[in-house]
PDB file of C-alpha atoms in Angstrom:
ATOM      1  CA  UNK A   1      41.749  -4.556  19.827  1.00  0.00           C
ATOM      2  CA  UNK A   2      39.723  -2.604  17.271  1.00  0.00           C
ATOM      3  CA  UNK A   3      36.001  -2.196  17.620  1.00  0.00           C
ATOM      4  CA  UNK A   4      33.949  -3.996  14.982  1.00  0.00           C
ATOM      5  CA  UNK A   5      32.590  -1.828  12.188  1.00  0.00           C
ATOM      6  CA  UNK A   6      29.205  -0.258  12.757  1.00  0.00           C
ATOM      7  CA  UNK A   7      26.303  -1.995  11.057  1.00  0.00           C
ATOM      8  CA  UNK A   8      25.515  -0.589   7.653  1.00  0.00           C
ATOM      9  CA  UNK A   9      22.296   0.881   6.347  1.00  0.00           C
ATOM     10  CA  UNK A  10      23.077  -0.521   2.886  1.00  0.00           C
ATOM     11  CA  UNK A  11      20.628  -3.255   1.942  1.00  0.00           C
ATOM     12  CA  UNK A  12      21.323  -3.328  -1.777  1.00  0.00           C
ATOM     13  CA  UNK A  13      19.517  -1.731  -4.660  1.00  0.00           C
ATOM     14  CA  UNK A  14      15.920  -2.732  -5.168  1.00  0.00           C
ATOM     15  CA  UNK A  15      14.564  -3.616  -8.631  1.00  0.00           C
ATOM     16  CA  UNK A  16      12.818  -0.223  -8.666  1.00  0.00           C
ATOM     17  CA  UNK A  17      16.251   1.402  -9.070  1.00  0.00           C
ATOM     18  CA  UNK A  18      16.806  -0.286 -12.435  1.00  0.00           C
ATOM     19  CA  UNK A  19      13.235   0.444 -13.477  1.00  0.00           C
ATOM     20  CA  UNK A  20      13.880   4.120 -12.706  1.00  0.00           C
ATOM     21  CA  UNK A  21      17.146   4.192 -14.702  1.00  0.00           C
ATOM     22  CA  UNK A  22      15.523   2.517 -17.712  1.00  0.00           C
ATOM     23  CA  UNK A  23      12.634   4.982 -17.609  1.00  0.00           C
ATOM     24  CA  UNK A  24      15.078   7.878 -17.273  1.00  0.00           C
ATOM     25  CA  UNK A  25      16.862   6.702 -20.418  1.00  0.00           C
ATOM     26  CA  UNK A  26      13.525   6.909 -22.284  1.00  0.00           C
ATOM     27  CA  UNK A  27      12.316  10.174 -20.696  1.00  0.00           C
ATOM     28  CA  UNK A  28      15.534  12.103 -20.171  1.00  0.00           C
ATOM     29  CA  UNK A  29      14.076  15.554 -19.584  1.00  0.00           C
ATOM     30  CA  UNK A  30      13.679  17.885 -16.622  1.00  0.00           C
ATOM     31  CA  UNK A  31       9.906  17.622 -16.341  1.00  0.00           C
ATOM     32  CA  UNK A  32       9.965  13.814 -16.078  1.00  0.00           C
ATOM     33  CA  UNK A  33      12.852  13.853 -13.617  1.00  0.00           C
ATOM     34  CA  UNK A  34      11.202  16.436 -11.360  1.00  0.00           C
ATOM     35  CA  UNK A  35       8.039  14.337 -11.294  1.00  0.00           C
ATOM     36  CA  UNK A  36      10.106  11.279 -10.275  1.00  0.00           C
ATOM     37  CA  UNK A  37      12.718  12.929  -8.038  1.00  0.00           C
ATOM     38  CA  UNK A  38      11.401  11.205  -4.911  1.00  0.00           C
ATOM     39  CA  UNK A  39      11.939   7.802  -6.553  1.00  0.00           C
ATOM     40  CA  UNK A  40      15.496   8.819  -7.469  1.00  0.00           C
ATOM     41  CA  UNK A  41      16.233   9.906  -3.896  1.00  0.00           C
ATOM     42  CA  UNK A  42      14.710   6.786  -2.331  1.00  0.00           C
ATOM     43  CA  UNK A  43      15.834   4.089  -4.788  1.00  0.00           C
ATOM     44  CA  UNK A  44      19.223   5.370  -5.968  1.00  0.00           C
ATOM     45  CA  UNK A  45      20.728   8.227  -4.012  1.00  0.00           C
ATOM     46  CA  UNK A  46      20.048   6.980  -0.462  1.00  0.00           C
ATOM     47  CA  UNK A  47      21.208   3.382  -1.104  1.00  0.00           C
ATOM     48  CA  UNK A  48      24.324   4.638  -2.912  1.00  0.00           C
ATOM     49  CA  UNK A  49      25.190   6.926   0.015  1.00  0.00           C
ATOM     50  CA  UNK A  50      24.810   3.963   2.391  1.00  0.00           C
ATOM     51  CA  UNK A  51      27.056   1.854   0.132  1.00  0.00           C
ATOM     52  CA  UNK A  52      29.750   4.555   0.105  1.00  0.00           C
ATOM     53  CA  UNK A  53      29.644   4.728   3.903  1.00  0.00           C
ATOM     54  CA  UNK A  54      29.905   0.942   4.217  1.00  0.00           C
ATOM     55  CA  UNK A  55      32.835   0.763   1.825  1.00  0.00           C
ATOM     56  CA  UNK A  56      34.526   3.572   3.751  1.00  0.00           C
ATOM     57  CA  UNK A  57      34.397   1.514   6.961  1.00  0.00           C
ATOM     58  CA  UNK A  58      36.112  -1.418   5.255  1.00  0.00           C
ATOM     59  CA  UNK A  59      38.627   0.728   3.373  1.00  0.00           C
ATOM     60  CA  UNK A  60      39.762   2.368   6.605  1.00  0.00           C
ATOM     61  CA  UNK A  61      41.781  -0.734   7.484  1.00  0.00           C
ATOM     62  CA  UNK A  62      43.143  -1.317   3.972  1.00  0.00           C
ATOM     63  CA  UNK A  63      43.761   2.197   2.704  1.00  0.00           C
ATOM     64  CA  UNK A  64      43.169   4.846   5.374  1.00  0.00           C
ATOM     65  CA  UNK A  65      44.157   7.603   2.953  1.00  0.00           C
ATOM     66  CA  UNK A  66      41.031   6.875   0.897  1.00  0.00           C
ATOM     67  CA  UNK A  67      38.005   8.489   2.479  1.00  0.00           C
ATOM     68  CA  UNK A  68      34.518   7.620   1.337  1.00  0.00           C
ATOM     69  CA  UNK A  69      32.096  10.451   1.920  1.00  0.00           C
ATOM     70  CA  UNK A  70      28.737  10.419   0.104  1.00  0.00           C
ATOM     71  CA  UNK A  71      28.857  14.090  -0.915  1.00  0.00           C
ATOM     72  CA  UNK A  72      32.399  13.774  -2.259  1.00  0.00           C
ATOM     73  CA  UNK A  73      32.396  10.202  -3.555  1.00  0.00           C
ATOM     74  CA  UNK A  74      29.179  10.197  -5.563  1.00  0.00           C
ATOM     75  CA  UNK A  75      28.787  11.819  -8.948  1.00  0.00           C
ATOM     76  CA  UNK A  76      25.780  14.036  -9.440  1.00  0.00           C
ATOM     77  CA  UNK A  77      23.054  12.828 -11.781  1.00  0.00           C
ATOM     78  CA  UNK A  78      22.956  16.096 -13.752  1.00  0.00           C
ATOM     79  CA  UNK A  79      25.172  16.168 -16.814  1.00  0.00           C
ATOM     80  CA  UNK A  80      27.189  19.188 -17.919  1.00  0.00           C
ATOM     81  CA  UNK A  81      25.820  19.614 -21.424  1.00  0.00           C
ATOM     82  CA  UNK A  82      27.667  22.802 -22.310  1.00  0.00           C
ATOM     83  CA  UNK A  83      30.396  21.091 -24.329  1.00  0.00           C
ATOM     84  CA  UNK A  84      28.671  17.829 -25.187  1.00  0.00           C
ATOM     85  CA  UNK A  85      26.970  16.735 -28.386  1.00  0.00           C
ATOM     86  CA  UNK A  86      24.523  14.756 -26.244  1.00  0.00           C
ATOM     87  CA  UNK A  87      22.277  17.355 -24.617  1.00  0.00           C
ATOM     88  CA  UNK A  88      20.310  14.941 -22.421  1.00  0.00           C
ATOM     89  CA  UNK A  89      20.327  16.535 -18.959  1.00  0.00           C
ATOM     90  CA  UNK A  90      20.713  13.405 -16.803  1.00  0.00           C
ATOM     91  CA  UNK A  91      23.108  10.478 -16.536  1.00  0.00           C
ATOM     92  CA  UNK A  92      21.509   7.056 -16.734  1.00  0.00           C
ATOM     93  CA  UNK A  93      24.094   5.304 -14.572  1.00  0.00           C
ATOM     94  CA  UNK A  94      25.500   5.639 -11.073  1.00  0.00           C
TER      95      UNK A  94
END
């Protein structure tokens, strides 16, 4: 018999995450982001990493070939603006 999955750290995204993304859409520049990096880490990056880990536990029984790892499964927030008409440096979605 398989052991039950480990409890997850994912508790959902708090309203502050959406507030941050809306503000980022209005102030999409490096200075603003650096001043609010801690909010990004706490409200978006950490919960998303926990979600990826939780999904990985459940996917292991359905599709073991799919591996959820936060560093590999999450896109970075920085945009590659070299070949884009939109030069805003950050993505406003997860």
